[in-house]
mmCIF file of C-alpha atoms in Angstrom:
data_model
loop_
_atom_site.group_PDB
_atom_site.id
_atom_site.type_symbol
_atom_site.label_atom_id
_atom_site.label_comp_id
_atom_site.label_asym_id
_atom_site.label_seq_id
_atom_site.Cartn_x
_atom_site.Cartn_y
_atom_site.Cartn_z
ATOM 1 C CA UNK A 1015 35.728 -42.167 0.428
ATOM 2 C CA UNK A 1016 32.275 -40.735 -0.180
ATOM 3 C CA UNK A 1017 33.082 -38.771 -3.325
ATOM 4 C CA UNK A 1018 35.001 -41.688 -4.843
ATOM 5 C CA UNK A 1019 32.667 -44.534 -3.905
ATOM 6 C CA UNK A 1020 29.706 -44.208 -1.559
ATOM 7 C CA UNK A 1021 27.752 -41.455 -3.312
ATOM 8 C CA UNK A 1022 28.334 -42.749 -6.834
ATOM 9 C CA UNK A 1023 25.124 -43.941 -8.630
ATOM 10 C CA UNK A 1024 26.284 -47.516 -9.175
ATOM 11 C CA UNK A 1025 27.109 -47.953 -5.481
ATOM 12 C CA UNK A 1026 23.915 -46.230 -4.307
ATOM 13 C CA UNK A 1027 21.837 -48.537 -6.516
ATOM 14 C CA UNK A 1028 23.593 -51.661 -5.247
ATOM 15 C CA UNK A 1029 23.330 -50.490 -1.621
ATOM 16 C CA UNK A 1030 19.520 -50.592 -1.732
ATOM 17 C CA UNK A 1031 19.849 -54.358 -1.273
ATOM 18 C CA UNK A 1032 21.774 -53.885 1.984
ATOM 19 C CA UNK A 1033 21.403 -52.515 5.477
ATOM 20 C CA UNK A 1034 24.016 -49.769 5.503
ATOM 21 C CA UNK A 1035 25.464 -48.442 8.744
ATOM 22 C CA UNK A 1036 27.285 -45.154 9.179
ATOM 23 C CA UNK A 1037 29.789 -45.757 11.948
ATOM 24 C CA UNK A 1038 30.162 -43.444 14.928
ATOM 25 C CA UNK A 1039 33.626 -44.874 15.793
ATOM 26 C CA UNK A 1040 34.744 -42.891 18.857
ATOM 27 C CA UNK A 1041 31.220 -41.863 19.895
ATOM 28 C CA UNK A 1042 30.011 -45.278 21.081
ATOM 29 C CA UNK A 1043 32.053 -47.617 23.276
ATOM 30 C CA UNK A 1044 29.999 -50.731 22.452
ATOM 31 C CA UNK A 1045 30.230 -50.087 18.718
ATOM 32 C CA UNK A 1046 33.960 -49.439 19.039
ATOM 33 C CA UNK A 1047 34.528 -52.880 20.563
ATOM 34 C CA UNK A 1048 32.725 -54.504 17.652
ATOM 35 C CA UNK A 1049 34.682 -52.498 15.098
ATOM 36 C CA UNK A 1050 37.958 -53.391 16.769
ATOM 37 C CA UNK A 1051 37.062 -57.072 16.488
ATOM 38 C CA UNK A 1052 36.725 -56.604 12.724
ATOM 39 C CA UNK A 1053 39.747 -54.458 11.937
ATOM 40 C CA UNK A 1054 42.683 -52.750 13.632
ATOM 41 C CA UNK A 1055 45.303 -50.557 12.031
ATOM 42 C CA UNK A 1056 49.049 -50.370 12.181
ATOM 43 C CA UNK A 1057 49.023 -49.572 15.909
ATOM 44 C CA UNK A 1058 46.871 -52.576 16.740
ATOM 45 C CA UNK A 1059 44.010 -50.315 17.799
ATOM 46 C CA UNK A 1060 40.782 -48.905 16.357
ATOM 47 C CA UNK A 1061 41.199 -46.361 13.564
ATOM 48 C CA UNK A 1062 38.755 -43.768 12.332
ATOM 49 C CA UNK A 1063 37.101 -45.549 9.415
ATOM 50 C CA UNK A 1064 36.168 -49.086 8.433
ATOM 51 C CA UNK A 1065 34.547 -50.761 5.453
ATOM 52 C CA UNK A 1066 33.337 -54.357 5.511
ATOM 53 C CA UNK A 1067 30.341 -56.354 4.289
ATOM 54 C CA UNK A 1068 28.887 -58.783 6.824
ATOM 55 C CA UNK A 1069 26.367 -61.602 6.501
ATOM 56 C CA UNK A 1070 22.808 -61.011 7.779
ATOM 57 C CA UNK A 1071 23.757 -62.401 11.203
ATOM 58 C CA UNK A 1072 26.355 -59.642 11.535
ATOM 59 C CA UNK A 1073 29.134 -62.134 12.259
ATOM 60 C CA UNK A 1074 30.539 -63.571 9.028
ATOM 61 C CA UNK A 1075 32.727 -61.326 6.881
ATOM 62 C CA UNK A 1076 31.769 -61.442 3.214
ATOM 63 C CA UNK A 1077 34.634 -59.130 2.240
ATOM 64 C CA UNK A 1078 37.940 -58.266 3.800
ATOM 65 C CA UNK A 1079 37.778 -55.452 6.350
ATOM 66 C CA UNK A 1080 39.606 -52.272 5.357
ATOM 67 C CA UNK A 1081 39.881 -48.567 6.102
ATOM 68 C CA UNK A 1082 38.099 -47.671 2.855
ATOM 69 C CA UNK A 1083 36.468 -49.350 -0.161
ATOM 70 C CA UNK A 1084 39.464 -48.088 -2.133
ATOM 71 C CA UNK A 1085 41.567 -50.784 -0.485
ATOM 72 C CA UNK A 1086 39.313 -53.448 -2.021
ATOM 73 C CA UNK A 1087 37.985 -52.002 -5.275
ATOM 74 C CA UNK A 1088 39.538 -50.072 -8.126
ATOM 75 C CA UNK A 1089 36.559 -47.776 -8.608
ATOM 76 C CA UNK A 1090 32.852 -47.352 -7.842
ATOM 77 C CA UNK A 1091 31.789 -49.463 -10.809
ATOM 78 C CA UNK A 1092 33.825 -52.408 -9.545
ATOM 79 C CA UNK A 1093 32.418 -51.933 -6.036
ATOM 80 C CA UNK A 1094 28.824 -51.803 -7.291
ATOM 81 C CA UNK A 1095 29.304 -54.992 -9.316
ATOM 82 C CA UNK A 1096 30.845 -56.751 -6.303
ATOM 83 C CA UNK A 1097 27.952 -55.743 -4.048
ATOM 84 C CA UNK A 1098 25.445 -56.938 -6.648
ATOM 85 C CA UNK A 1099 27.217 -60.307 -6.819
ATOM 86 C CA UNK A 1100 27.234 -60.730 -3.031
ATOM 87 C CA UNK A 1101 23.536 -59.860 -2.761
ATOM 88 C CA UNK A 1102 22.527 -62.741 -5.060
ATOM 89 C CA UNK A 1103 23.608 -65.150 -2.312
ATOM 90 C CA UNK A 1104 20.886 -63.910 0.051
ATOM 91 C CA UNK A 1105 17.154 -63.697 -0.105
ATOM 92 C CA UNK A 1106 15.907 -60.344 1.146
ATOM 93 C CA UNK A 1107 12.984 -60.053 3.528
ATOM 94 C CA UNK A 1108 9.586 -58.696 2.532
ATOM 95 C CA UNK A 1109 9.120 -56.439 5.544
ATOM 96 C CA UNK A 1110 8.799 -52.653 5.566
ATOM 97 C CA UNK A 1111 11.335 -50.319 7.157
ATOM 98 C CA UNK A 1112 10.087 -49.121 10.543
ATOM 99 C CA UNK A 1113 13.254 -47.844 12.198
ATOM 100 C CA UNK A 1114 14.437 -44.252 12.003
ATOM 101 C CA UNK A 1115 18.147 -44.129 11.005
ATOM 102 C CA UNK A 1116 18.968 -41.627 13.734
ATOM 103 C CA UNK A 1117 22.146 -40.579 15.499
ATOM 104 C CA UNK A 1118 22.541 -41.046 19.244
ATOM 105 C CA UNK A 1119 21.635 -37.447 20.095
ATOM 106 C CA UNK A 1120 21.340 -33.927 18.706
ATOM 107 C CA UNK A 1121 24.950 -33.115 19.594
ATOM 108 C CA UNK A 1122 26.253 -35.922 17.389
ATOM 109 C CA UNK A 1123 23.581 -35.251 14.778
ATOM 110 C CA UNK A 1124 24.808 -31.688 14.279
ATOM 111 C CA UNK A 1125 28.393 -32.864 13.957
ATOM 112 C CA UNK A 1126 27.607 -35.620 11.456
ATOM 113 C CA UNK A 1127 25.360 -33.292 9.438
ATOM 114 C CA UNK A 1128 28.224 -30.797 9.153
ATOM 115 C CA UNK A 1129 30.679 -33.538 8.182
ATOM 116 C CA UNK A 1130 28.342 -35.115 5.620
ATOM 117 C CA UNK A 1131 27.123 -31.761 4.232
ATOM 118 C CA UNK A 1132 23.475 -32.685 4.809
ATOM 119 C CA UNK A 1133 20.581 -31.066 6.675
ATOM 120 C CA UNK A 1134 19.672 -32.401 10.112
ATOM 121 C CA UNK A 1135 16.052 -33.281 10.876
ATOM 122 C CA UNK A 1136 15.228 -33.149 14.574
ATOM 123 C CA UNK A 1137 12.050 -34.427 16.222
ATOM 124 C CA UNK A 1138 11.611 -32.479 19.453
ATOM 125 C CA UNK A 1139 9.044 -33.852 21.900
ATOM 126 C CA UNK A 1140 7.812 -32.286 25.115
ATOM 127 C CA UNK A 1141 8.608 -35.548 26.926
ATOM 128 C CA UNK A 1142 9.975 -39.018 26.073
ATOM 129 C CA UNK A 1143 6.507 -40.401 25.280
ATOM 130 C CA UNK A 1144 5.733 -37.731 22.701
ATOM 131 C CA UNK A 1145 9.249 -38.077 21.363
ATOM 132 C CA UNK A 1146 8.661 -41.777 20.664
ATOM 133 C CA UNK A 1147 5.382 -41.056 18.846
ATOM 134 C CA UNK A 1148 7.070 -38.400 16.721
ATOM 135 C CA UNK A 1149 10.010 -40.670 15.991
ATOM 136 C CA UNK A 1150 7.670 -43.389 14.737
ATOM 137 C CA UNK A 1151 5.926 -40.904 12.457
ATOM 138 C CA UNK A 1152 9.276 -39.777 11.089
ATOM 139 C CA UNK A 1153 10.472 -43.360 10.629
ATOM 140 C CA UNK A 1154 7.425 -44.138 8.498
ATOM 141 C CA UNK A 1155 8.401 -41.526 5.905
ATOM 142 C CA UNK A 1156 12.193 -41.466 6.136
ATOM 143 C CA UNK A 1157 12.630 -44.300 3.635
ATOM 144 C CA UNK A 1158 10.397 -42.960 0.852
ATOM 145 C CA UNK A 1159 11.834 -41.644 -2.413
ATOM 146 C CA UNK A 1160 11.483 -37.997 -1.409
ATOM 147 C CA UNK A 1161 13.378 -38.406 1.843
ATOM 148 C CA UNK A 1162 15.845 -41.294 1.627
ATOM 149 C CA UNK A 1163 19.493 -40.312 1.859
ATOM 150 C CA UNK A 1164 18.788 -36.577 2.005
ATOM 151 C CA UNK A 1165 19.171 -35.870 5.725
ATOM 152 C CA UNK A 1166 20.660 -36.876 9.057
ATOM 153 C CA UNK A 1167 18.196 -37.559 11.902
ATOM 154 C CA UNK A 1168 18.109 -37.043 15.653
ATOM 155 C CA UNK A 1169 15.383 -36.915 18.297
ATOM 156 C CA UNK A 1170 15.265 -35.238 21.680
ATOM 157 C CA UNK A 1171 13.122 -34.097 24.573
ATOM 158 C CA UNK A 1172 16.087 -32.569 26.410
ATOM 159 C CA UNK A 1173 16.236 -28.842 27.150
ATOM 160 C CA UNK A 1174 20.025 -28.817 26.801
ATOM 161 C CA UNK A 1175 19.646 -29.386 23.062
ATOM 162 C CA UNK A 1176 17.530 -26.280 22.560
ATOM 163 C CA UNK A 1177 20.329 -23.730 22.846
ATOM 164 C CA UNK A 1178 22.417 -25.341 20.103
ATOM 165 C CA UNK A 1179 19.373 -25.302 17.806
ATOM 166 C CA UNK A 1180 18.161 -21.845 18.782
ATOM 167 C CA UNK A 1181 14.774 -23.240 19.868
ATOM 168 C CA UNK A 1182 12.505 -22.267 22.752
ATOM 169 C CA UNK A 1183 11.014 -25.669 23.505
ATOM 170 C CA UNK A 1184 7.841 -26.002 21.436
ATOM 171 C CA UNK A 1185 7.446 -29.589 20.157
ATOM 172 C CA UNK A 1186 7.847 -30.087 16.439
ATOM 173 C CA UNK A 1187 9.970 -31.314 13.584
ATOM 174 C CA UNK A 1188 12.837 -29.050 12.559
ATOM 175 C CA UNK A 1189 15.045 -29.006 9.484
ATOM 176 C CA UNK A 1190 18.398 -27.624 10.627
ATOM 177 C CA UNK A 1191 21.530 -26.489 8.827
ATOM 178 C CA UNK A 1192 24.569 -27.117 11.040
ATOM 179 C CA UNK A 1193 27.332 -24.540 11.200
ATOM 180 C CA UNK A 1194 30.712 -25.378 9.694
ATOM 181 C CA UNK A 1195 31.997 -26.935 12.932
ATOM 182 C CA UNK A 1196 28.851 -28.939 13.668
ATOM 183 C CA UNK A 1197 28.236 -27.494 17.129
ATOM 184 C CA UNK A 1198 25.247 -25.222 16.434
ATOM 185 C CA UNK A 1199 22.453 -25.118 13.887
ATOM 186 C CA UNK A 1200 20.082 -22.764 12.069
ATOM 187 C CA UNK A 1201 16.434 -23.828 11.645
ATOM 188 C CA UNK A 1202 15.341 -23.830 7.991
ATOM 189 C CA UNK A 1203 11.793 -25.130 8.442
ATOM 190 C CA UNK A 1204 9.393 -26.177 11.175
ATOM 191 C CA UNK A 1205 6.530 -28.687 11.050
ATOM 192 C CA UNK A 1206 4.171 -28.916 13.999
ATOM 193 C CA UNK A 1207 3.950 -32.120 16.003
ATOM 194 C CA UNK A 1208 0.871 -34.154 15.091
ATOM 195 C CA UNK A 1209 0.719 -33.160 11.417
ATOM 196 C CA UNK A 1210 -0.451 -35.710 8.861
ATOM 197 C CA UNK A 1211 2.125 -37.792 7.043
ATOM 198 C CA UNK A 1212 1.523 -35.835 3.835
ATOM 199 C CA UNK A 1213 1.994 -32.479 5.553
ATOM 200 C CA UNK A 1214 5.084 -33.768 7.355
ATOM 201 C CA UNK A 1215 6.769 -34.883 4.132
ATOM 202 C CA UNK A 1216 5.837 -31.641 2.385
ATOM 203 C CA UNK A 1217 7.197 -29.457 5.183
ATOM 204 C CA UNK A 1218 10.431 -31.394 5.594
ATOM 205 C CA UNK A 1219 11.152 -31.553 1.865
ATOM 206 C CA UNK A 1220 10.532 -27.816 1.635
ATOM 207 C CA UNK A 1221 13.077 -27.267 4.400
ATOM 208 C CA UNK A 1222 15.645 -29.592 2.849
ATOM 209 C CA UNK A 1223 15.331 -27.703 -0.438
ATOM 210 C CA UNK A 1224 16.455 -24.548 1.416
ATOM 211 C CA UNK A 1225 19.654 -26.214 2.567
ATOM 212 C CA UNK A 1226 22.641 -24.526 0.958
ATOM 213 C CA UNK A 1227 25.527 -26.562 2.356
ATOM 214 C CA UNK A 1228 29.098 -26.450 1.091
ATOM 215 C CA UNK A 1229 29.739 -26.002 -2.587
ATOM 216 C CA UNK A 1230 33.477 -26.691 -2.432
ATOM 217 C CA UNK A 1231 35.513 -29.297 -0.500
ATOM 218 C CA UNK A 1232 36.777 -28.304 2.942
ATOM 219 C CA UNK A 1233 40.424 -27.367 3.270
ATOM 220 C CA UNK A 1234 41.111 -29.608 6.257
ATOM 221 C CA UNK A 1235 44.215 -27.813 7.509
ATOM 222 C CA UNK A 1236 42.557 -24.401 7.240
ATOM 223 C CA UNK A 1237 39.406 -25.721 8.921
ATOM 224 C CA UNK A 1238 41.388 -27.069 11.882
ATOM 225 C CA UNK A 1239 43.347 -23.849 12.280
ATOM 226 C CA UNK A 1240 40.154 -21.791 12.180
ATOM 227 C CA UNK A 1241 38.628 -24.025 14.839
ATOM 228 C CA UNK A 1242 41.633 -23.556 17.091
ATOM 229 C CA UNK A 1243 41.489 -19.793 16.590
ATOM 230 C CA UNK A 1244 37.801 -19.738 17.520
ATOM 231 C CA UNK A 1245 38.289 -22.118 20.452
ATOM 232 C CA UNK A 1246 36.187 -24.939 18.995
ATOM 233 C CA UNK A 1247 37.082 -28.459 20.153
ATOM 234 C CA UNK A 1248 35.216 -31.742 20.041
ATOM 235 C CA UNK A 1249 35.336 -34.177 22.956
ATOM 236 C CA UNK A 1250 34.715 -37.760 21.866
ATOM 237 C CA UNK A 1251 32.913 -40.279 24.074
ATOM 238 C CA UNK A 1252 35.956 -42.577 24.100
ATOM 239 C CA UNK A 1253 39.594 -41.661 23.399
ATOM 240 C CA UNK A 1254 40.700 -41.301 19.779
ATOM 241 C CA UNK A 1255 43.229 -44.028 18.938
ATOM 242 C CA UNK A 1256 43.756 -43.225 15.268
ATOM 243 C CA UNK A 1257 47.437 -42.222 14.920
ATOM 244 C CA UNK A 1258 46.762 -39.876 12.020
ATOM 245 C CA UNK A 1259 48.626 -39.927 8.698
ATOM 246 C CA UNK A 1260 51.971 -41.770 8.795
ATOM 247 C CA UNK A 1261 54.798 -39.551 10.005
ATOM 248 C CA UNK A 1262 52.538 -36.770 11.306
ATOM 249 C CA UNK A 1263 51.400 -38.184 14.623
ATOM 250 C CA UNK A 1264 47.847 -38.011 16.009
ATOM 251 C CA UNK A 1265 45.703 -35.020 15.158
ATOM 252 C CA UNK A 1266 44.369 -32.705 17.832
ATOM 253 C CA UNK A 1267 40.603 -32.737 18.605
#
């Protein structure tokens, strides 16, 4: 889906006129209920992906709901043109982005970063109050041209997240490269809490430039078998109801 549509220049350009949401599917029960109200698959239950364009109130469907943009558009150029046409029907606001596009927690952030082949930026506070201050500082820069679309975000003040990141607990901003299974991470760069906005951007961009990531597509079958061999499993927040490819039955975690 991403290689064919979402990361193509014509779709990226058109998407700047939208609020885009990366779905967590089986990691959020409330979100799952909303998704199920928009689309269910052949089993009558929630499946693992969904594409739909909604009106600004989040209620009216402006396109059909489908598993992938490929069900609605022939290619990325057609999708970009369709999004441009829809956007002319609405007048965008003049406000500035203030919200950090973060995942629910570091655990999910690592997993999504591994899946999306992006670095993870973590704001680690000594307590929830400092965490909120750091999150606001990160939100203020996350939408600029140097940062937008280049990383996954998560925040934490929880000690249980430190082991997965290999950290000892000092507050700061960390650029992390997740391992191939998205359960642990390696710190690429650290920026101290309380740095100026300019220093924060500089430090984070420097870390993101060190991210190597995957250079070839993942062989899904080989990846799953390797995970089983190494005893790596992922427990979702709610049960997975996607039946898997037709004729093959549901996949294991």
